[in-house]
Amino acid sequence: MSPCTCDPLLETKNLNVQYGNAHVLQDVTLRIDDGEFVGLVGPNGAGKSTLLRSLLGLIDPSNGEVCCCGRPVHRFDDWTRIGYVPQHAVNVDAKFPASALEIALLGRVAKRGLFRRWTAEDKQAANDALARVGIDHLAERPVGTLSGGERQRVFLAKALAGNPDLLLLDEPTAGVDMSAREDFYNLIDGLNHEEGITILLVSHDLQAVQLCCHRLVALNRRIVYDGSPEAFDEEGGISRAYDMNVSHHPERTGAPP
Ligand code: ADP
């Protein structure tokens, strides 16, 4: 296997991850370039979160390689370039004692260090991040008193506060209602198109991913599809990803029966 020589934002080469005897990721080779908007789909247990956590260097592979910005992940240290919204981030306790601004400020830790006082620059960056996601008016509100959609934006603001080049979003719309979900997809679409932020979005919402992403990757322990969202159905991506026997529906494509 050749080492990482190029400098895409993210790259895995023949990545294998095991938990005990269970092979969760097998031979995953993936490259994400600057400016892309990639949707990652697959059934429960397919290894999507494991892949994101591997990309962040939180899990050691049993084999293969992960590179961030052309460097092996264990030697990569510029974590301000990558913003991460983990699964279930919105499920904070109603009594959680932090305001929206304080949560957004935590996104500055990679830049500032854990035990340093916040500077005026940090506070400005956190406020700007709240404004970028449209909730700067909620800066002082305890996060536990916000709606699911508003909380989701707070955690997106936290990921944006370090001014990353890349956002990794793990099921960010789980647990929020349909209208908040739509607003959220519009918001991240704008971050990609207008601000040029590269996005890797893990979602169960196949339809939304097909609508807003430029590239769709389907994972079922291995990569079973990597290509255009439009061609996913026609090329049998659903059946490969979800282990289903899906027939091609002519009415969806306008093809004759
Ligand atoms: P997905 O995000 O696609 O639902 P995950 O990456 O969360 O999938 O999980 C893939 C598989 O790995 C599942 O079978 C899950 O139970 C297992 N798994 C996840 N985390 C751990 C862990 N820390 N220890 C053991 N098994 C795990």
PDB file of C-alpha atoms in Angstrom, residues 11-231:
ATOM      1  CA  GLU A  11      -8.257  10.185   2.509  1.00  0.00           C
ATOM      2  CA  THR A  12      -8.505   6.593   3.644  1.00  0.00           C
ATOM      3  CA  LYS A  13      -6.589   3.795   1.995  1.00  0.00           C
ATOM      4  CA  ASN A  14      -7.696   0.185   2.472  1.00  0.00           C
ATOM      5  CA  LEU A  15      -9.006   1.081   5.906  1.00  0.00           C
ATOM      6  CA  ASN A  16     -10.025  -1.829   8.134  1.00  0.00           C
ATOM      7  CA  VAL A  17     -11.478  -1.407  11.608  1.00  0.00           C
ATOM      8  CA  GLN A  18     -12.293  -4.183  14.034  1.00  0.00           C
ATOM      9  CA  TYR A  19     -14.023  -4.146  17.398  1.00  0.00           C
ATOM     10  CA  GLY A  20     -12.791  -7.388  18.967  1.00  0.00           C
ATOM     11  CA  ASN A  21     -13.476 -10.030  16.331  1.00  0.00           C
ATOM     12  CA  ALA A  22     -16.080  -7.968  14.506  1.00  0.00           C
ATOM     13  CA  HIS A  23     -14.886  -6.496  11.204  1.00  0.00           C
ATOM     14  CA  VAL A  24     -16.782  -3.213  11.065  1.00  0.00           C
ATOM     15  CA  LEU A  25     -14.967  -1.513   8.184  1.00  0.00           C
ATOM     16  CA  GLN A  26     -13.398  -3.507   5.384  1.00  0.00           C
ATOM     17  CA  ASP A  27     -11.049  -2.150   2.776  1.00  0.00           C
ATOM     18  CA  VAL A  28     -12.505   1.368   2.742  1.00  0.00           C
ATOM     19  CA  THR A  29     -10.705   3.601   0.264  1.00  0.00           C
ATOM     20  CA  LEU A  30     -12.164   7.085   0.061  1.00  0.00           C
ATOM     21  CA  ARG A  31     -10.913  10.497  -0.950  1.00  0.00           C
ATOM     22  CA  ILE A  32     -12.636  13.798  -0.262  1.00  0.00           C
ATOM     23  CA  ASP A  33     -11.414  16.890  -2.057  1.00  0.00           C
ATOM     24  CA  ASP A  34     -11.705  20.543  -1.269  1.00  0.00           C
ATOM     25  CA  GLY A  35     -15.177  21.972  -1.994  1.00  0.00           C
ATOM     26  CA  GLU A  36     -17.050  18.673  -2.228  1.00  0.00           C
ATOM     27  CA  PHE A  37     -20.425  18.011  -0.607  1.00  0.00           C
ATOM     28  CA  VAL A  38     -20.543  14.274   0.028  1.00  0.00           C
ATOM     29  CA  GLY A  39     -23.445  12.332   1.525  1.00  0.00           C
ATOM     30  CA  LEU A  40     -22.659   9.093   3.356  1.00  0.00           C
ATOM     31  CA  VAL A  41     -25.569   6.660   3.675  1.00  0.00           C
ATOM     32  CA  GLY A  42     -26.036   3.064   4.746  1.00  0.00           C
ATOM     33  CA  PRO A  43     -28.106   0.947   7.112  1.00  0.00           C
ATOM     34  CA  ASN A  44     -27.749   0.943  10.885  1.00  0.00           C
ATOM     35  CA  GLY A  45     -24.542  -0.763  11.897  1.00  0.00           C
ATOM     36  CA  ALA A  46     -22.941  -0.176   8.455  1.00  0.00           C
ATOM     37  CA  GLY A  47     -19.955   1.546  10.066  1.00  0.00           C
ATOM     38  CA  LYS A  48     -20.749   5.174   9.193  1.00  0.00           C
ATOM     39  CA  SER A  49     -19.989   6.604  12.644  1.00  0.00           C
ATOM     40  CA  THR A  50     -16.957   4.350  12.915  1.00  0.00           C
ATOM     41  CA  LEU A  51     -15.677   5.781   9.644  1.00  0.00           C
ATOM     42  CA  LEU A  52     -16.170   9.376  10.857  1.00  0.00           C
ATOM     43  CA  ARG A  53     -14.452   8.603  14.141  1.00  0.00           C
ATOM     44  CA  SER A  54     -11.580   6.974  12.244  1.00  0.00           C
ATOM     45  CA  LEU A  55     -11.244  10.095  10.084  1.00  0.00           C
ATOM     46  CA  LEU A  56     -10.900  12.103  13.297  1.00  0.00           C
ATOM     47  CA  GLY A  57      -8.209   9.772  14.613  1.00  0.00           C
ATOM     48  CA  LEU A  58     -10.457   8.613  17.475  1.00  0.00           C
ATOM     49  CA  ILE A  59     -10.210   4.947  16.471  1.00  0.00           C
ATOM     50  CA  ASP A  60      -7.065   3.060  15.499  1.00  0.00           C
ATOM     51  CA  PRO A  61      -7.433   1.013  12.314  1.00  0.00           C
ATOM     52  CA  SER A  62      -6.510  -2.662  12.373  1.00  0.00           C
ATOM     53  CA  ASN A  63      -5.120  -2.082   8.906  1.00  0.00           C
ATOM     54  CA  GLY A  64      -4.857   0.675   6.333  1.00  0.00           C
ATOM     55  CA  GLU A  65      -4.335   4.381   6.564  1.00  0.00           C
ATOM     56  CA  VAL A  66      -6.208   7.618   7.272  1.00  0.00           C
ATOM     57  CA  CYS A  67      -4.823  10.972   6.167  1.00  0.00           C
ATOM     58  CA  CYS A  68      -6.016  14.500   6.881  1.00  0.00           C
ATOM     59  CA  CYS A  69      -4.704  17.234   4.602  1.00  0.00           C
ATOM     60  CA  GLY A  70      -2.065  14.859   3.252  1.00  0.00           C
ATOM     61  CA  ARG A  71      -0.722  13.813   6.690  1.00  0.00           C
ATOM     62  CA  PRO A  72      -1.318  10.550   8.522  1.00  0.00           C
ATOM     63  CA  VAL A  73      -4.070  11.290  11.034  1.00  0.00           C
ATOM     64  CA  HIS A  74      -1.900  10.446  14.066  1.00  0.00           C
ATOM     65  CA  ARG A  75       0.525  13.188  12.967  1.00  0.00           C
ATOM     66  CA  PHE A  76      -2.133  15.703  11.938  1.00  0.00           C
ATOM     67  CA  ASP A  77      -2.511  18.506  14.499  1.00  0.00           C
ATOM     68  CA  ASP A  78      -4.389  21.350  12.823  1.00  0.00           C
ATOM     69  CA  TRP A  79      -7.804  20.312  14.136  1.00  0.00           C
ATOM     70  CA  THR A  80      -9.213  23.814  13.656  1.00  0.00           C
ATOM     71  CA  ARG A  81      -9.487  22.873   9.966  1.00  0.00           C
ATOM     72  CA  ILE A  82     -12.099  20.247  10.751  1.00  0.00           C
ATOM     73  CA  GLY A  83     -15.453  20.875  12.448  1.00  0.00           C
ATOM     74  CA  TYR A  84     -17.396  17.878  13.785  1.00  0.00           C
ATOM     75  CA  VAL A  85     -21.021  17.575  14.852  1.00  0.00           C
ATOM     76  CA  PRO A  86     -21.423  14.190  16.541  1.00  0.00           C
ATOM     77  CA  GLN A  87     -24.577  12.112  16.567  1.00  0.00           C
ATOM     78  CA  HIS A  88     -27.163  13.056  19.227  1.00  0.00           C
ATOM     79  CA  ALA A  89     -25.481  16.399  19.931  1.00  0.00           C
ATOM     80  CA  VAL A  90     -28.942  17.978  20.246  1.00  0.00           C
ATOM     81  CA  ASN A  91     -29.982  15.651  23.088  1.00  0.00           C
ATOM     82  CA  VAL A  92     -28.742  17.899  25.890  1.00  0.00           C
ATOM     83  CA  ASP A  93     -30.451  17.914  29.266  1.00  0.00           C
ATOM     84  CA  ALA A  94     -33.005  20.704  29.732  1.00  0.00           C
ATOM     85  CA  LYS A  95     -31.002  21.849  32.784  1.00  0.00           C
ATOM     86  CA  PHE A  96     -27.627  21.828  31.031  1.00  0.00           C
ATOM     87  CA  PRO A  97     -25.972  24.957  32.465  1.00  0.00           C
ATOM     88  CA  ALA A  98     -24.503  26.576  29.351  1.00  0.00           C
ATOM     89  CA  SER A  99     -25.719  29.258  26.985  1.00  0.00           C
ATOM     90  CA  ALA A 100     -25.687  28.976  23.205  1.00  0.00           C
ATOM     91  CA  LEU A 101     -22.668  31.314  23.137  1.00  0.00           C
ATOM     92  CA  GLU A 102     -20.772  29.198  25.683  1.00  0.00           C
ATOM     93  CA  ILE A 103     -21.361  26.065  23.593  1.00  0.00           C
ATOM     94  CA  ALA A 104     -20.208  27.868  20.432  1.00  0.00           C
ATOM     95  CA  LEU A 105     -17.091  29.031  22.325  1.00  0.00           C
ATOM     96  CA  LEU A 106     -16.141  25.395  22.944  1.00  0.00           C
ATOM     97  CA  GLY A 107     -15.479  25.230  19.209  1.00  0.00           C
ATOM     98  CA  ARG A 108     -12.471  27.490  19.888  1.00  0.00           C
ATOM     99  CA  VAL A 109     -10.778  24.978  22.205  1.00  0.00           C
ATOM    100  CA  ALA A 110      -8.642  23.468  19.415  1.00  0.00           C
ATOM    101  CA  LYS A 111      -7.329  26.962  18.657  1.00  0.00           C
ATOM    102  CA  ARG A 112      -7.019  28.317  22.181  1.00  0.00           C
ATOM    103  CA  GLY A 113      -6.314  25.271  24.374  1.00  0.00           C
ATOM    104  CA  LEU A 114      -8.520  23.985  27.165  1.00  0.00           C
ATOM    105  CA  PHE A 115      -7.328  26.023  30.125  1.00  0.00           C
ATOM    106  CA  ARG A 116      -6.810  29.443  28.532  1.00  0.00           C
ATOM    107  CA  ARG A 117      -9.199  32.344  29.044  1.00  0.00           C
ATOM    108  CA  TRP A 118     -11.377  33.236  26.081  1.00  0.00           C
ATOM    109  CA  THR A 119     -10.099  36.264  24.213  1.00  0.00           C
ATOM    110  CA  ALA A 120     -12.179  38.964  22.515  1.00  0.00           C
ATOM    111  CA  GLU A 121     -11.276  37.227  19.239  1.00  0.00           C
ATOM    112  CA  ASP A 122     -12.769  33.936  20.495  1.00  0.00           C
ATOM    113  CA  LYS A 123     -15.964  35.653  21.580  1.00  0.00           C
ATOM    114  CA  GLN A 124     -16.240  37.428  18.250  1.00  0.00           C
ATOM    115  CA  ALA A 125     -15.670  34.168  16.343  1.00  0.00           C
ATOM    116  CA  ALA A 126     -18.316  32.365  18.450  1.00  0.00           C
ATOM    117  CA  ASN A 127     -20.804  35.211  17.926  1.00  0.00           C
ATOM    118  CA  ASP A 128     -20.037  35.233  14.194  1.00  0.00           C
ATOM    119  CA  ALA A 129     -20.632  31.473  14.059  1.00  0.00           C
ATOM    120  CA  LEU A 130     -24.018  31.895  15.749  1.00  0.00           C
ATOM    121  CA  ALA A 131     -24.846  34.627  13.217  1.00  0.00           C
ATOM    122  CA  ARG A 132     -23.770  32.396  10.311  1.00  0.00           C
ATOM    123  CA  VAL A 133     -26.369  29.830  11.377  1.00  0.00           C
ATOM    124  CA  GLY A 134     -28.997  32.515  12.054  1.00  0.00           C
ATOM    125  CA  ILE A 135     -29.290  32.336  15.852  1.00  0.00           C
ATOM    126  CA  ASP A 136     -27.105  35.147  17.233  1.00  0.00           C
ATOM    127  CA  HIS A 137     -30.253  36.530  18.919  1.00  0.00           C
ATOM    128  CA  LEU A 138     -30.281  33.363  21.077  1.00  0.00           C
ATOM    129  CA  ALA A 139     -26.654  33.741  22.250  1.00  0.00           C
ATOM    130  CA  GLU A 140     -27.479  34.127  25.941  1.00  0.00           C
ATOM    131  CA  ARG A 141     -30.250  31.509  26.090  1.00  0.00           C
ATOM    132  CA  PRO A 142     -29.515  28.312  28.092  1.00  0.00           C
ATOM    133  CA  VAL A 143     -29.091  25.664  25.417  1.00  0.00           C
ATOM    134  CA  GLY A 144     -31.493  23.278  27.205  1.00  0.00           C
ATOM    135  CA  THR A 145     -34.355  25.751  26.685  1.00  0.00           C
ATOM    136  CA  LEU A 146     -33.958  25.856  22.890  1.00  0.00           C
ATOM    137  CA  SER A 147     -35.952  23.829  20.365  1.00  0.00           C
ATOM    138  CA  GLY A 148     -34.353  20.789  18.684  1.00  0.00           C
ATOM    139  CA  GLY A 149     -33.757  22.774  15.486  1.00  0.00           C
ATOM    140  CA  GLU A 150     -32.187  25.689  17.391  1.00  0.00           C
ATOM    141  CA  ARG A 151     -29.947  23.351  19.393  1.00  0.00           C
ATOM    142  CA  GLN A 152     -28.855  21.693  16.187  1.00  0.00           C
ATOM    143  CA  ARG A 153     -27.734  25.118  14.956  1.00  0.00           C
ATOM    144  CA  VAL A 154     -25.873  25.793  18.198  1.00  0.00           C
ATOM    145  CA  PHE A 155     -23.797  22.650  17.666  1.00  0.00           C
ATOM    146  CA  LEU A 156     -23.238  23.581  14.043  1.00  0.00           C
ATOM    147  CA  ALA A 157     -22.067  27.023  15.261  1.00  0.00           C
ATOM    148  CA  LYS A 158     -19.657  25.278  17.656  1.00  0.00           C
ATOM    149  CA  ALA A 159     -18.241  23.317  14.700  1.00  0.00           C
ATOM    150  CA  LEU A 160     -17.953  26.548  12.669  1.00  0.00           C
ATOM    151  CA  ALA A 161     -16.378  28.673  15.421  1.00  0.00           C
ATOM    152  CA  GLY A 162     -12.843  27.532  14.520  1.00  0.00           C
ATOM    153  CA  ASN A 163     -13.469  28.526  10.868  1.00  0.00           C
ATOM    154  CA  PRO A 164     -12.953  24.999   9.507  1.00  0.00           C
ATOM    155  CA  ASP A 165     -12.403  24.034   5.865  1.00  0.00           C
ATOM    156  CA  LEU A 166     -14.291  20.791   6.378  1.00  0.00           C
ATOM    157  CA  LEU A 167     -17.415  19.827   8.319  1.00  0.00           C
ATOM    158  CA  LEU A 168     -18.130  16.253   9.390  1.00  0.00           C
ATOM    159  CA  LEU A 169     -21.805  15.954  10.299  1.00  0.00           C
ATOM    160  CA  ASP A 170     -23.047  12.682  11.854  1.00  0.00           C
ATOM    161  CA  GLU A 171     -26.837  12.394  11.544  1.00  0.00           C
ATOM    162  CA  PRO A 172     -27.278  16.078  12.393  1.00  0.00           C
ATOM    163  CA  THR A 173     -31.014  16.054  11.674  1.00  0.00           C
ATOM    164  CA  ALA A 174     -31.921  13.096  13.918  1.00  0.00           C
ATOM    165  CA  GLY A 175     -34.623  14.090  16.378  1.00  0.00           C
ATOM    166  CA  VAL A 176     -35.662  17.382  14.772  1.00  0.00           C
ATOM    167  CA  ASP A 177     -38.917  18.052  12.929  1.00  0.00           C
ATOM    168  CA  MET A 178     -39.297  18.132   9.171  1.00  0.00           C
ATOM    169  CA  SER A 179     -39.304  21.895   8.738  1.00  0.00           C
ATOM    170  CA  ALA A 180     -36.177  22.338  10.912  1.00  0.00           C
ATOM    171  CA  ARG A 181     -34.590  19.556   8.882  1.00  0.00           C
ATOM    172  CA  GLU A 182     -35.289  21.342   5.602  1.00  0.00           C
ATOM    173  CA  ASP A 183     -33.926  24.624   6.972  1.00  0.00           C
ATOM    174  CA  PHE A 184     -30.819  22.788   8.132  1.00  0.00           C
ATOM    175  CA  TYR A 185     -30.174  21.271   4.710  1.00  0.00           C
ATOM    176  CA  ASN A 186     -30.584  24.721   3.126  1.00  0.00           C
ATOM    177  CA  LEU A 187     -28.152  26.127   5.657  1.00  0.00           C
ATOM    178  CA  ILE A 188     -25.407  23.570   5.003  1.00  0.00           C
ATOM    179  CA  ASP A 189     -26.020  23.858   1.263  1.00  0.00           C
ATOM    180  CA  GLY A 190     -25.225  27.591   1.635  1.00  0.00           C
ATOM    181  CA  LEU A 191     -22.091  26.860   3.684  1.00  0.00           C
ATOM    182  CA  ASN A 192     -20.881  24.656   0.860  1.00  0.00           C
ATOM    183  CA  HIS A 193     -21.920  26.795  -2.124  1.00  0.00           C
ATOM    184  CA  GLU A 194     -21.373  30.280  -0.753  1.00  0.00           C
ATOM    185  CA  GLU A 195     -18.541  29.777   1.743  1.00  0.00           C
ATOM    186  CA  GLY A 196     -16.789  26.874   0.004  1.00  0.00           C
ATOM    187  CA  ILE A 197     -16.792  24.637   3.094  1.00  0.00           C
ATOM    188  CA  THR A 198     -16.310  20.978   2.253  1.00  0.00           C
ATOM    189  CA  ILE A 199     -18.996  18.788   3.819  1.00  0.00           C
ATOM    190  CA  LEU A 200     -19.253  15.110   4.656  1.00  0.00           C
ATOM    191  CA  LEU A 201     -22.814  14.467   5.798  1.00  0.00           C
ATOM    192  CA  VAL A 202     -23.917  11.166   7.334  1.00  0.00           C
ATOM    193  CA  SER A 203     -27.658  10.808   7.098  1.00  0.00           C
ATOM    194  CA  HIS A 204     -30.490   8.296   7.072  1.00  0.00           C
ATOM    195  CA  ASP A 205     -32.423  10.727   4.964  1.00  0.00           C
ATOM    196  CA  LEU A 206     -31.560   9.282   1.565  1.00  0.00           C
ATOM    197  CA  GLN A 207     -33.936  11.572  -0.309  1.00  0.00           C
ATOM    198  CA  ALA A 208     -32.441  14.726   1.230  1.00  0.00           C
ATOM    199  CA  VAL A 209     -28.905  13.481   0.605  1.00  0.00           C
ATOM    200  CA  GLN A 210     -29.781  12.796  -3.023  1.00  0.00           C
ATOM    201  CA  LEU A 211     -31.186  16.296  -3.365  1.00  0.00           C
ATOM    202  CA  CYS A 212     -28.445  18.339  -1.752  1.00  0.00           C
ATOM    203  CA  CYS A 213     -25.172  16.396  -2.095  1.00  0.00           C
ATOM    204  CA  HIS A 214     -22.971  16.327  -5.196  1.00  0.00           C
ATOM    205  CA  ARG A 215     -21.663  12.871  -4.507  1.00  0.00           C
ATOM    206  CA  LEU A 216     -23.145   9.938  -2.679  1.00  0.00           C
ATOM    207  CA  VAL A 217     -21.159   7.247  -0.903  1.00  0.00           C
ATOM    208  CA  ALA A 218     -22.994   4.169   0.379  1.00  0.00           C
ATOM    209  CA  LEU A 219     -21.363   2.069   3.047  1.00  0.00           C
ATOM    210  CA  ASN A 220     -22.249  -1.406   4.210  1.00  0.00           C
ATOM    211  CA  ARG A 221     -18.998  -2.219   6.015  1.00  0.00           C
ATOM    212  CA  ARG A 222     -17.424  -1.792   2.566  1.00  0.00           C
ATOM    213  CA  ILE A 223     -18.049   1.007   0.117  1.00  0.00           C
ATOM    214  CA  VAL A 224     -20.796  -0.353  -2.108  1.00  0.00           C
ATOM    215  CA  TYR A 225     -21.434   2.806  -4.137  1.00  0.00           C
ATOM    216  CA  ASP A 226     -19.492   5.997  -4.784  1.00  0.00           C
ATOM    217  CA  GLY A 227     -20.868   8.246  -7.468  1.00  0.00           C
ATOM    218  CA  SER A 228     -23.537  10.663  -8.507  1.00  0.00           C
ATOM    219  CA  PRO A 229     -26.660  10.855  -6.309  1.00  0.00           C
ATOM    220  CA  GLU A 230     -28.831  10.747  -9.448  1.00  0.00           C
ATOM    221  CA  ALA A 231     -27.443   7.414 -10.658  1.00  0.00           C
TER     222      ALA A 231
END
